[in-house]
Short mmCIF file of C-alpha atoms and ligand atoms in Angstrom, two decimals:
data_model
loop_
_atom_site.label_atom_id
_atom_site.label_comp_id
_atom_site.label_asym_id
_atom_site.label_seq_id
_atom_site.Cartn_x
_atom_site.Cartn_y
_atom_site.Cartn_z
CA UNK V 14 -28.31 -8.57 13.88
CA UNK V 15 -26.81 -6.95 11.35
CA UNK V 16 -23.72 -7.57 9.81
CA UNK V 17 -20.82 -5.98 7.23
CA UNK V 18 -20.92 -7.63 3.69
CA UNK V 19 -18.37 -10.71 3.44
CA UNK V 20 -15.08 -9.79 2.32
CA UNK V 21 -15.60 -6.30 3.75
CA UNK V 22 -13.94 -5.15 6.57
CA UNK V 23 -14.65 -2.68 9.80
CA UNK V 24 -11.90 -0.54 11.47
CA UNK V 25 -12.47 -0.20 14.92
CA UNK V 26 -9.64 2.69 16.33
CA UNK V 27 -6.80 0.11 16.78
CA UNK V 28 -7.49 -0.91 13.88
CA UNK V 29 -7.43 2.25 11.93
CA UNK V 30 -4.33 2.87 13.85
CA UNK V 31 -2.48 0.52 12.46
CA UNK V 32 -4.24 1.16 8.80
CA UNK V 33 -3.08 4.63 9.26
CA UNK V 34 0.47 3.67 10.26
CA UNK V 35 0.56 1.70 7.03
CA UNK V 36 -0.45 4.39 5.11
CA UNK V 37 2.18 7.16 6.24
CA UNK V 38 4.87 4.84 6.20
CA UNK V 39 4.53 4.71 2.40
CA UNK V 40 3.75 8.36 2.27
CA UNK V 41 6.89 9.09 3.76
CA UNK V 42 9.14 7.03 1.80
CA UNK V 43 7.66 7.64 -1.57
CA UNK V 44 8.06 11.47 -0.33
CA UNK V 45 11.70 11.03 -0.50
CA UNK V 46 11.45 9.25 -3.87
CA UNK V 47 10.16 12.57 -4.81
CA UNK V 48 6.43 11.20 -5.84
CA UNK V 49 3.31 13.36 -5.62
CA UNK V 50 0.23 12.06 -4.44
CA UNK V 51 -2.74 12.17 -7.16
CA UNK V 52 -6.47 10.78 -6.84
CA UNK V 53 -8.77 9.44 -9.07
CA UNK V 54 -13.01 7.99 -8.61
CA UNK V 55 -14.29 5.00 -7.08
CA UNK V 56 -16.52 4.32 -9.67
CA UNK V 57 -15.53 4.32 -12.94
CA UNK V 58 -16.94 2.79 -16.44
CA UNK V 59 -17.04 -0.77 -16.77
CA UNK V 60 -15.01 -0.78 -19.45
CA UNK V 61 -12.37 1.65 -18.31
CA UNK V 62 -11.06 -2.01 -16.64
CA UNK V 63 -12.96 -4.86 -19.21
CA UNK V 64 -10.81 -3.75 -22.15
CA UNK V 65 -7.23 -3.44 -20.88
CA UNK V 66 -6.99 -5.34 -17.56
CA UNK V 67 -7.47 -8.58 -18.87
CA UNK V 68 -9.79 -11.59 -18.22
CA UNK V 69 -8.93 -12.30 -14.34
CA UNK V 70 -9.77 -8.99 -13.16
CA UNK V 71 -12.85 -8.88 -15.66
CA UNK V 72 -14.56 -11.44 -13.59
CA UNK V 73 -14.06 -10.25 -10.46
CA UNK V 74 -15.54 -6.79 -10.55
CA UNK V 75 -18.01 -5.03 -8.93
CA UNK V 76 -20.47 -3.87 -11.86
CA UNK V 77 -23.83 -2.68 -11.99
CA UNK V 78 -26.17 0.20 -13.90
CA UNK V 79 -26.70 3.20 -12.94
CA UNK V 80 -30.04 5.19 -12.95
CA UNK V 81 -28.88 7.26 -16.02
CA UNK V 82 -28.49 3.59 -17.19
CA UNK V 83 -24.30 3.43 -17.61
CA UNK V 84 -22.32 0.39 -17.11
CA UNK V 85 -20.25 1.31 -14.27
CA UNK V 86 -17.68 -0.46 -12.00
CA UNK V 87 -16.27 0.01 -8.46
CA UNK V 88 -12.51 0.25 -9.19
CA UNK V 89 -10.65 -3.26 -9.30
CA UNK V 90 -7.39 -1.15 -9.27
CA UNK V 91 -5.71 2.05 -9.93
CA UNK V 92 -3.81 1.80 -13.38
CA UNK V 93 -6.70 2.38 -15.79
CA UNK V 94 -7.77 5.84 -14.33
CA UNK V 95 -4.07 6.77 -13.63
CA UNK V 96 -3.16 5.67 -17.33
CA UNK V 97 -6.32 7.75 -18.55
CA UNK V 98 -5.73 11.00 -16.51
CA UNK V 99 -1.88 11.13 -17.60
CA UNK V 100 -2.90 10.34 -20.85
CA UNK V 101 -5.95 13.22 -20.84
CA UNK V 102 -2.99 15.92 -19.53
CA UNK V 103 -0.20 14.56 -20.85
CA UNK V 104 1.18 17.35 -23.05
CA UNK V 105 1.01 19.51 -20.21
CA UNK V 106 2.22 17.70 -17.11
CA UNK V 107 6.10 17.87 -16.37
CA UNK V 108 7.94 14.28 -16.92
CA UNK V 109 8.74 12.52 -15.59
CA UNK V 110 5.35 12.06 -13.65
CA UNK V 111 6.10 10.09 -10.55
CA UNK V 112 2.85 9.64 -8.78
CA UNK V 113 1.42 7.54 -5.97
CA UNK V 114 -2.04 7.30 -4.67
CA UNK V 115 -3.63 5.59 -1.90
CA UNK V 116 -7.24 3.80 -2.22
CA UNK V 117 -9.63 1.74 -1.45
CA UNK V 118 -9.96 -1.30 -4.32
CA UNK V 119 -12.61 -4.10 -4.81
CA UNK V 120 -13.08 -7.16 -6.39
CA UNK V 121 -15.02 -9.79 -6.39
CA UNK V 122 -13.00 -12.62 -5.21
CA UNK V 123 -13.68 -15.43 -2.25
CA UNK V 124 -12.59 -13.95 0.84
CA UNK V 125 -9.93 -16.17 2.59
CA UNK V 126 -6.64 -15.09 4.41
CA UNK V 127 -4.99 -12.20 2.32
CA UNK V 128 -7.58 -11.96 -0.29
CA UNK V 129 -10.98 -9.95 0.57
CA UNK V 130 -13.50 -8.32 -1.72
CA UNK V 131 -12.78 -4.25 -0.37
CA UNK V 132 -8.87 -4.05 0.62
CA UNK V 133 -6.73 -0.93 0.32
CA UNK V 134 -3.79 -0.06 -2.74
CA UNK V 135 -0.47 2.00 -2.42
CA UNK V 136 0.37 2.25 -5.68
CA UNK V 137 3.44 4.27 -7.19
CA UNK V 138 3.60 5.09 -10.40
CA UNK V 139 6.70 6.00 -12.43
CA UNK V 140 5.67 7.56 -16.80
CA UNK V 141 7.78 8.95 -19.26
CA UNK V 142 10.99 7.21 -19.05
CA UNK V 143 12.10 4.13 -20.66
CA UNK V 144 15.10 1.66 -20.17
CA UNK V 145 15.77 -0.50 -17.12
CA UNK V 146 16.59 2.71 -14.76
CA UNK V 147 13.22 3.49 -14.35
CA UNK V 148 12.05 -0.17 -13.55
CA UNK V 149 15.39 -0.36 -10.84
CA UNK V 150 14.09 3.30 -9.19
CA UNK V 151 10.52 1.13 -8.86
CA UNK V 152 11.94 -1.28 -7.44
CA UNK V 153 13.94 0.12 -4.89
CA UNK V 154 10.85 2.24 -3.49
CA UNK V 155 8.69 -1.23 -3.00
CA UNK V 156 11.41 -2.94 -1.53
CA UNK V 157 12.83 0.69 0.68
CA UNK V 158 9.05 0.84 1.48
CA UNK V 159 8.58 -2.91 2.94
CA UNK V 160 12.28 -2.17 4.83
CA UNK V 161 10.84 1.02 6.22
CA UNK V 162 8.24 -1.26 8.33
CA UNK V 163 11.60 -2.95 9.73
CA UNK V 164 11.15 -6.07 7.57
CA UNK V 165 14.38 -7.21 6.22
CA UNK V 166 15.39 -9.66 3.66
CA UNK V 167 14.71 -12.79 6.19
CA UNK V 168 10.92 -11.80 5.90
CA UNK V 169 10.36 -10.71 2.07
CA UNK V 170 11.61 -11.26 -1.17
CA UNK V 171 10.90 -9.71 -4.57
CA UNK V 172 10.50 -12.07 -7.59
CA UNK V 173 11.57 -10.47 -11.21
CA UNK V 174 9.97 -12.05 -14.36
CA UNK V 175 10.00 -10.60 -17.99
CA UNK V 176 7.51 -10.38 -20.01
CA UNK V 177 10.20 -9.70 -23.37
CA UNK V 178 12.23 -12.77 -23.00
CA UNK V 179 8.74 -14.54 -22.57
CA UNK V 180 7.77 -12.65 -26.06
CA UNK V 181 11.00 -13.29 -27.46
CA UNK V 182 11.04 -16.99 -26.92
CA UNK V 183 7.46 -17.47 -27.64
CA UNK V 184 8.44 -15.06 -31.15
CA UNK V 185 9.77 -18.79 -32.39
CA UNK V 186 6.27 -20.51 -32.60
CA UNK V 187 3.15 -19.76 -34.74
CA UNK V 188 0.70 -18.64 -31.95
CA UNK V 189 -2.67 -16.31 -32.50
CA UNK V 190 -1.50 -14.29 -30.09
CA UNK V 191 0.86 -14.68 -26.56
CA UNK V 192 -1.13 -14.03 -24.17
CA UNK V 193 -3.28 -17.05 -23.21
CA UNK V 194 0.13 -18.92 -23.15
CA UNK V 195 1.07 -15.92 -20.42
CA UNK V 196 -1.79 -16.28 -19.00
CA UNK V 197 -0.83 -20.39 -18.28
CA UNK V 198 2.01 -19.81 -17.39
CA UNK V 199 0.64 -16.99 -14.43
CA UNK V 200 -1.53 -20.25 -13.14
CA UNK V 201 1.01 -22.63 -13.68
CA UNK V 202 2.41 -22.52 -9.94
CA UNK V 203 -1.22 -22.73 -8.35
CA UNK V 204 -2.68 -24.78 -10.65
CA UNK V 205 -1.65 -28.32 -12.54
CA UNK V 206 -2.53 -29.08 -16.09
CA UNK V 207 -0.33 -26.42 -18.24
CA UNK V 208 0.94 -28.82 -20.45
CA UNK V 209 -2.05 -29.63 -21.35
CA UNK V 210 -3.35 -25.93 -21.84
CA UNK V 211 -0.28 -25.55 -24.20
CA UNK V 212 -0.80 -28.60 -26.08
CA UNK V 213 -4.56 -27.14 -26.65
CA UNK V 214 -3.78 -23.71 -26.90
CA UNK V 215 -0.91 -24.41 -29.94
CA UNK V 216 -1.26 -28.42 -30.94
CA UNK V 217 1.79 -28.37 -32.92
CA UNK V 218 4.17 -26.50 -30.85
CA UNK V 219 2.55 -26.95 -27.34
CA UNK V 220 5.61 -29.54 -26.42
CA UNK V 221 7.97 -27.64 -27.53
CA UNK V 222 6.79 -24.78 -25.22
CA UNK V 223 6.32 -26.39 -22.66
CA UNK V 224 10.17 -27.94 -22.79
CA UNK V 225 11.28 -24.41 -22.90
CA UNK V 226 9.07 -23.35 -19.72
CA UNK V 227 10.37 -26.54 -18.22
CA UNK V 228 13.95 -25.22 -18.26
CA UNK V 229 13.24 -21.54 -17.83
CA UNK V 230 11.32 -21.79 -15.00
CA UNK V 231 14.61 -23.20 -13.48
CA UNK V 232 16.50 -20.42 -14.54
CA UNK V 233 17.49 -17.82 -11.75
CA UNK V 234 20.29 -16.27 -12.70
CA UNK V 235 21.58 -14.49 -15.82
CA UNK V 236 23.80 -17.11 -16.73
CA UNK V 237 21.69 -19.85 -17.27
CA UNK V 238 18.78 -17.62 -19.30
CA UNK V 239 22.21 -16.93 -21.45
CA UNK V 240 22.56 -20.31 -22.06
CA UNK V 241 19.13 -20.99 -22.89
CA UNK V 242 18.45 -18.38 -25.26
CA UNK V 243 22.26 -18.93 -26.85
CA UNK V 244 20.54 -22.32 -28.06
CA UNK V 245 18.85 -20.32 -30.45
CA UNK V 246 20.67 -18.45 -32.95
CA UNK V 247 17.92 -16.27 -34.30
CA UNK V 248 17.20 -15.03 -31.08
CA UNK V 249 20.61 -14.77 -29.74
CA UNK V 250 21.19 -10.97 -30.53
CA UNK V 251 18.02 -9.64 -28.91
CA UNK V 252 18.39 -12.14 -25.87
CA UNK V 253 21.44 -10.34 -24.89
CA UNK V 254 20.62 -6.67 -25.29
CA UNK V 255 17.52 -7.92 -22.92
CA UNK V 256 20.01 -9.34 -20.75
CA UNK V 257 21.67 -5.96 -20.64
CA UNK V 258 18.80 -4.74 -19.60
CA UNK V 259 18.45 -7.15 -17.15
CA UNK V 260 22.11 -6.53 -15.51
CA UNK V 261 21.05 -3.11 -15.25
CA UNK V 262 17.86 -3.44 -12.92
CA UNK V 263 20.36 -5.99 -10.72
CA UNK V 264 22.85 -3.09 -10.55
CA UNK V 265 20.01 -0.68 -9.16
CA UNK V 266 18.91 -2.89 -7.00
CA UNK V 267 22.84 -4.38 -5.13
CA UNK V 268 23.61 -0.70 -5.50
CA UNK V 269 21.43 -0.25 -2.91
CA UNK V 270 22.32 -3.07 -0.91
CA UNK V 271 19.29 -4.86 -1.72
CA UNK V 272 20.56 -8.15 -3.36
CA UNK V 273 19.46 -10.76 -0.94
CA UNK V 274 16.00 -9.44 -1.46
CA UNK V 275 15.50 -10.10 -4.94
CA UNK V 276 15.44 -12.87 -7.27
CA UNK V 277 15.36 -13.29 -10.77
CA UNK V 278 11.88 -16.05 -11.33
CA UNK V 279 10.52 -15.37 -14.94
CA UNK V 280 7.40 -17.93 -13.48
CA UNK V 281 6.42 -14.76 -12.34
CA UNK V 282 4.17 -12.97 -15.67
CA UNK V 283 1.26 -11.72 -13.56
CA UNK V 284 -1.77 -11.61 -14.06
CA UNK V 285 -2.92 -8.29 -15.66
CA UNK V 286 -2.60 -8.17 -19.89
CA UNK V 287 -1.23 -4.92 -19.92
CA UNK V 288 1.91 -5.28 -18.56
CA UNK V 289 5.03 -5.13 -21.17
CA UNK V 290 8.25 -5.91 -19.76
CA UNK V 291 9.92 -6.68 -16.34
CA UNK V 292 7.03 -7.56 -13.89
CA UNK V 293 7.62 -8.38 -10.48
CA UNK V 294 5.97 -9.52 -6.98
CA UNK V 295 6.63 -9.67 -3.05
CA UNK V 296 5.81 -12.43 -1.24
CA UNK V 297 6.21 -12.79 2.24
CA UNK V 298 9.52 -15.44 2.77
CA UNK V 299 8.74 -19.32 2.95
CA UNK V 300 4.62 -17.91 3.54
CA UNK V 301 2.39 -19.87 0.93
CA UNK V 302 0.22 -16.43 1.25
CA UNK V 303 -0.71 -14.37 -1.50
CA UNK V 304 1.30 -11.34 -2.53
CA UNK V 305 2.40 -8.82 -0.78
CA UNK V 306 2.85 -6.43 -3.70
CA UNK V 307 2.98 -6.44 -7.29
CA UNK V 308 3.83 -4.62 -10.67
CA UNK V 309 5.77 -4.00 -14.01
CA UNK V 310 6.56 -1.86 -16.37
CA UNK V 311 3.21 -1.37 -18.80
CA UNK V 312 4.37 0.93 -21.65
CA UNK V 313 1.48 0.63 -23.94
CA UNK V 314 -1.59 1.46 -21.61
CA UNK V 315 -1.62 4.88 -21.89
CA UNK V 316 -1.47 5.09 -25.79
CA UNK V 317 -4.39 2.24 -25.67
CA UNK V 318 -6.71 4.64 -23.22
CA UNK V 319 -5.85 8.21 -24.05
CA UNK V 320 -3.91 7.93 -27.27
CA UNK V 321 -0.86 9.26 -26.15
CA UNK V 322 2.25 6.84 -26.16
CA UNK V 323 3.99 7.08 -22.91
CA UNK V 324 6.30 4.46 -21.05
CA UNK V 325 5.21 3.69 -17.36
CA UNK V 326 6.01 1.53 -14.80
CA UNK V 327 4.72 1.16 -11.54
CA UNK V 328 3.02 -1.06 -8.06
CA UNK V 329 0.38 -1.60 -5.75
CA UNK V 330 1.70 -2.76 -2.61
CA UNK V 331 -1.90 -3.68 -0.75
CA UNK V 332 -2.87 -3.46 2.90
CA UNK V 333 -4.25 -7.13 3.77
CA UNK V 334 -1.04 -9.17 3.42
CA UNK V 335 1.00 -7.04 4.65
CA UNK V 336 -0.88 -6.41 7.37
CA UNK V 337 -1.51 -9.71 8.54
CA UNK V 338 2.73 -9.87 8.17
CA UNK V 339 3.23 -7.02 10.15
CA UNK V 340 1.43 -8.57 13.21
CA UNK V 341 3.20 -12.17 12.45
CA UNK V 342 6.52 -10.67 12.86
CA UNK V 343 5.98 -8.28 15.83
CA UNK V 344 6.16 -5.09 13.79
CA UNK V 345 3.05 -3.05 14.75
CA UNK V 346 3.62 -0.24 17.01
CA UNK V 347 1.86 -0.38 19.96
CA UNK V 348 -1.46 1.32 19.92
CA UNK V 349 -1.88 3.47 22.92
CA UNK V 350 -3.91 6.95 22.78
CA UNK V 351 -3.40 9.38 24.95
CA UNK V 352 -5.02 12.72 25.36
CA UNK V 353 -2.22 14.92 26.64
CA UNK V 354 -4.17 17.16 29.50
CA UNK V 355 -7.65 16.56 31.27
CA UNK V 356 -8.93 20.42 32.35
CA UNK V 357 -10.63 20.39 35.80
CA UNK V 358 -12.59 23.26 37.78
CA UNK V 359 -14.85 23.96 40.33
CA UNK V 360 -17.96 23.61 39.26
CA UNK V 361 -19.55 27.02 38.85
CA UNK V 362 -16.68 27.97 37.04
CA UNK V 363 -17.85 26.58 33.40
CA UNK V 364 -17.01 29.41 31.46
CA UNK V 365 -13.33 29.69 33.14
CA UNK V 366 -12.77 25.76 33.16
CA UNK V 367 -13.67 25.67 28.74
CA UNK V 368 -11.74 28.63 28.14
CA UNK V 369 -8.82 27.05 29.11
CA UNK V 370 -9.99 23.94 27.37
CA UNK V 371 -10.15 25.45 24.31
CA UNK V 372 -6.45 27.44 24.76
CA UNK V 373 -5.43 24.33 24.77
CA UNK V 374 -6.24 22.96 21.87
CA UNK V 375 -6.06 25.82 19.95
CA UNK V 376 -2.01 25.09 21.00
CA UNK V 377 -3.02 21.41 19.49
CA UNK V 378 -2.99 19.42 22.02
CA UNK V 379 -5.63 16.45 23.14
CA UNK V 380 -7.97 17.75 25.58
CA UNK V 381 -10.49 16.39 27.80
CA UNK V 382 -12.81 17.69 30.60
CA UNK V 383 -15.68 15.93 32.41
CA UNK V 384 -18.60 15.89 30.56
CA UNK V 385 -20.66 13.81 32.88
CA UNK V 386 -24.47 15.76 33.41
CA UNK V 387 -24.45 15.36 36.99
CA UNK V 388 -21.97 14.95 40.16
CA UNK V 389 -18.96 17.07 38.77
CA UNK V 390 -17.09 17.30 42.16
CA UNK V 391 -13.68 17.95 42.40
CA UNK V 392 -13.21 14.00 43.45
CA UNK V 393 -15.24 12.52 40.16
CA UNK V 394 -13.81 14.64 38.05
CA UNK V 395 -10.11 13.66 39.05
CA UNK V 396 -11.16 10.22 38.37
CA UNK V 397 -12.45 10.61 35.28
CA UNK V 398 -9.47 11.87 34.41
CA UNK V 399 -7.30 8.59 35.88
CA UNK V 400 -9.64 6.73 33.72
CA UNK V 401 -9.05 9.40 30.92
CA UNK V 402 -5.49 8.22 30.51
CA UNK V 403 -4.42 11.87 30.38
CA UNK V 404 -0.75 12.49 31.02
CA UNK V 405 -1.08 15.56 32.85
CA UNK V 406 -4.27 17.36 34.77
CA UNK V 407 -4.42 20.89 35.18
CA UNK V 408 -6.77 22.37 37.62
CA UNK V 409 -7.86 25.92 37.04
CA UNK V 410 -9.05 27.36 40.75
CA UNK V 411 -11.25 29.66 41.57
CA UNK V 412 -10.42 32.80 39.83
CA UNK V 413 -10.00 32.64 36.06
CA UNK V 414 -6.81 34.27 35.63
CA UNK V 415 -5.32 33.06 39.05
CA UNK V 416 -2.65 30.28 39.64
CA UNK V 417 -3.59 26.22 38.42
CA UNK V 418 -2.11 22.96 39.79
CA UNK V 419 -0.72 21.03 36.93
CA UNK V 420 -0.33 17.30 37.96
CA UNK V 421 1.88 14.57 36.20
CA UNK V 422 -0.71 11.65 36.75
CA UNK V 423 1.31 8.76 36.78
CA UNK V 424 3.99 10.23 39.01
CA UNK V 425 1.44 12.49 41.22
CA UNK V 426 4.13 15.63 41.03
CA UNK V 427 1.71 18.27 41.50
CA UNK V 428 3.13 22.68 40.57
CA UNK V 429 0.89 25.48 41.27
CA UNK V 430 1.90 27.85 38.41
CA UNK V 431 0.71 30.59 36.49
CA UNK V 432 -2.10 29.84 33.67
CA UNK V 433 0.10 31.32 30.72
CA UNK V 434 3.60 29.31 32.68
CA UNK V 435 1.60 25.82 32.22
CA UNK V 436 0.36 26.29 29.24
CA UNK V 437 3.87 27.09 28.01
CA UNK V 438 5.04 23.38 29.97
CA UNK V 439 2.54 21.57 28.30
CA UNK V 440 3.13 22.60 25.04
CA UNK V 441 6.81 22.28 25.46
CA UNK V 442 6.03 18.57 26.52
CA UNK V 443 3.57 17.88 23.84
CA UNK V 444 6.84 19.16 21.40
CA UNK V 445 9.02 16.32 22.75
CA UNK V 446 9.05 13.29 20.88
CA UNK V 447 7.08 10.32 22.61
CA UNK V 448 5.45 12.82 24.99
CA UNK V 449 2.04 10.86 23.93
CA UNK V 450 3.94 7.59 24.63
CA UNK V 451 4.58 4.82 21.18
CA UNK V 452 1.34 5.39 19.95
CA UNK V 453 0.47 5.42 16.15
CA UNK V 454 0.26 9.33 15.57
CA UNK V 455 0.00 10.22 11.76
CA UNK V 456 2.66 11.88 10.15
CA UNK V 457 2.45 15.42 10.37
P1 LIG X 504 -2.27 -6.66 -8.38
O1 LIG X 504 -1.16 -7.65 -8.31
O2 LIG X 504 -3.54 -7.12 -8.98
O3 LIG X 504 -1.69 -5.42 -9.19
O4 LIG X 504 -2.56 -6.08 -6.94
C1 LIG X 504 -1.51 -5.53 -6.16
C2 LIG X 504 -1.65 -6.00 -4.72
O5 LIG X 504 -2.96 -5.70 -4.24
C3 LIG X 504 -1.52 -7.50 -4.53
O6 LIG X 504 -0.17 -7.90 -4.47
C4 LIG X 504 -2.24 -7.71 -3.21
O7 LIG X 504 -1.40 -7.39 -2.12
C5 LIG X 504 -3.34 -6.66 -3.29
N1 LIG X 504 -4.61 -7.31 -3.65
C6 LIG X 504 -5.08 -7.61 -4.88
N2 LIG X 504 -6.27 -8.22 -4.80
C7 LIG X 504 -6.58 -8.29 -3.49
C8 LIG X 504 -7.69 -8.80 -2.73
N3 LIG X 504 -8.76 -9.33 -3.31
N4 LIG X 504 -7.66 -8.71 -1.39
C9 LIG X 504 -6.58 -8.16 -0.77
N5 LIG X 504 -5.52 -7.66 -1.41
C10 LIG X 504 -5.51 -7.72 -2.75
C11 LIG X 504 -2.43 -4.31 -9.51
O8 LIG X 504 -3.50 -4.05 -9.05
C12 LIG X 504 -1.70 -3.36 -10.44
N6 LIG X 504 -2.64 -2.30 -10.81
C13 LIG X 504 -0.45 -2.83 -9.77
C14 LIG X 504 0.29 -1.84 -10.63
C15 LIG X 504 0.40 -0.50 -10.39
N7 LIG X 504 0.92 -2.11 -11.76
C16 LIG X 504 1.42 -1.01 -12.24
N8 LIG X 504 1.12 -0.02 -11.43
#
């Protein structure tokens, strides 16, 4: 018997359904955030993602060599090749770019609930602004996005860390460099033992950073990171133009009425080393799960791949978590196909019968007709259209431009009409919203 790799995952029709509902409910709200929809390659060069995605994702990726003997990876994410095709067009493209894609991703990783080794991205990408504006218009779209599903602030919140008052308090210490101490600090809430990382990682100052963690991880509010940072007089001046910054992005965001679903948590650093200033994560409310979404502003990347400086920030909001969330709290539509009309004839009358089959569709609507080798009489063929789950059947008689019955199936209302008089009906029907009952058409 053979089986799909662990960590990889089949979609049977319901469930592409409700992948595909996923998918166009982003497309349609990042629409209206005015984003364009770009696409890059699966595989990519190993170290489009070893030098600039840092040591986590590193180890987790999907790497071999090819025939022509390259080092090439399945893509872990979509920043690298988004930073490195902006970058490679960048004098020409109009900014602000605001682009969003939607792919498959892999990595590595033990599969458990929420994590699996091939999983799906949305990721929206705003380059070529700077300031706090930009980081509040992200913001909004991941959290209008999750509300467009129906979830509300009872289900999800958003946690907001920053990377510069991280940089700037860190500034005070000798260190070789800041990010293995963001890089403990990203484990510190799954794993124990930080202080001890610190103490390793800087002996002389390790306690000393670890007493500021201590309080900052406390801090959720702008008031008490005001107090912390007013301990320090050096670093008074630059904590509060950050924390001007930071008033801004919480203006975006209660401007839009989306205060309860945001908190300010600098414990939150992530995990990728290119990331630059705010950073932020959804989590599904009270859930111990993984993240629903994550992101940050990353304003050096481009420079670093393509040479060409450029502010960005962006998110991937990916399909496992909140999938799984979707069917915890009730929120996938049901999935219910229905072809719209099942054509029946007589059965020397072929020719007539997939004519009128094909008129149909051409009009796009979901046809069926019996395509059973033997035994088409009128009786089996009705049947297989019960079965069919067809809304309507339309019976073309005899003559191939004379009158059909047109049946409603659940109600058995039967109207012998004119060919071009039903086919007017049905499409009228087909216009109506729900005429194919709640199923999980795509977006048009
Ligand atoms: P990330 O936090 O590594 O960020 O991934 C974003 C989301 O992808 C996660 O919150 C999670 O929902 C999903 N995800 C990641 N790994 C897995 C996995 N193994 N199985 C299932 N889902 C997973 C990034 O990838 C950044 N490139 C996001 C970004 C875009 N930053 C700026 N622009």
């Amino acid at each position: 018997m053979h089986r799909a790799l662990p960590g990889f995952r089949e979609f049977y029709p319901a469930d592409c359904a409700l992948r595909n509902h996923i998918f166009a409910t982003f497309r349609r709200v990042v629409r209206r955030f005015g984003f364009e929809e770009f696409d890059g390659p699966t595989l990519e060069p190993l170290e489009l993602f070893t030098e600039k995605s840092g040591q986590e994702i590193a180890s987790q990726l999907f790497h071999f060599e090819d025939r022509g003997g390259r080092a090439v990876a399945l893509r872990p994410e979509m920043t690298p090749t988004l930073a490195r095709m902006v970058g490679a067009r960048a004098a020409g493209l109009k900014r602000p770019m605001r682009w969003s894609n939607v792919g498959e991703a892999f990595r590595y990783e033990r599969p458990q609930k929420g994590r699996l080794r091939s999983f799906y991205q949305m990721n929206a990408d705003l380059l070529g602004v700077e300031g706090a504006a930009a980081d509040g218009e992200l913001l909004l779209l991941l959290l209008s996005v999750l509300s467009e599903f129906g979830l509300t602030a009872e289900d999800f919140h958003v946690r907001i860390g920053d990377r510069c008052l991280w940089n700037l308090f860190l500034s005070q210490f000798s260190l070789d460099g800041v990010e293995p101490v963001l890089a403990a600090i990203d484990r510190m809430e799954r794993e124990e033992g930080t202080r001890e990382r610190l103490l390793a990682l800087a002996p002389a100052d390790g306690a000393a950073i670890w007493d500021g963690i201590s309080v900052l991880r406390t801090c959720h509010g702008l008031d008490g990171l005001r107090q912390f940072f007013g301990q320090f007089a050096p670093l008074r001046e630059r904590a509060e133009q950050r924390l001007a910054d930071w008033e801004g992005l919480l203006e975006c965001v209660a401007g839009a009425g989306f205060s309860p679903n945001v908190s300010v948590d600098l414990t939150v650093v992530r995990g990728l080393a290119y990331y630059t200033g705010f950073v932020f994560e959804a989590f599904e409310r009270g859930g111990e799960g993984r993240a629903l979404a994550g992101g940050g502003r990353y304003d050096d990347l481009v420079s670093k791949l393509a040479g060409t400086p450029l502010p960005a920030v962006g998110f991937a909001i990916g399909d496992v978590t909140l999938a799984n969330l979707l069917v915890e709290k009730q929120l996938v539509p049901v999935y219910h196909p229905r072809p719209a009309v099942f054509v029946l004839w007589e059965g020397d009358r072929h020719r007539e019968g997939l004519a009128l089959v094909t008129e149909l569709r051409r009009h796009g609507l979901a046809v069926l007709w019996d395509l059973s080798p033997v035994s088409r009489s009128l009786s089996k063929q009705m049947q297989r259209a019960d079965r069919s789950g067809a809304i309507f059947s339309l019976f073309a008689a005899a003559d191939g431009n004379g009158p059909v019955t047109l049946r409603h199936m659940e109600s058995g209302e039967e109207e012998k009409m004119d060919r071009a008089a039903a086919i007017s009906r049905l499409v009228e029907c087909h216009r109506r919203p729900g005429f194919t009952g709640p199923d999980l058409r795509q977006d048009p």
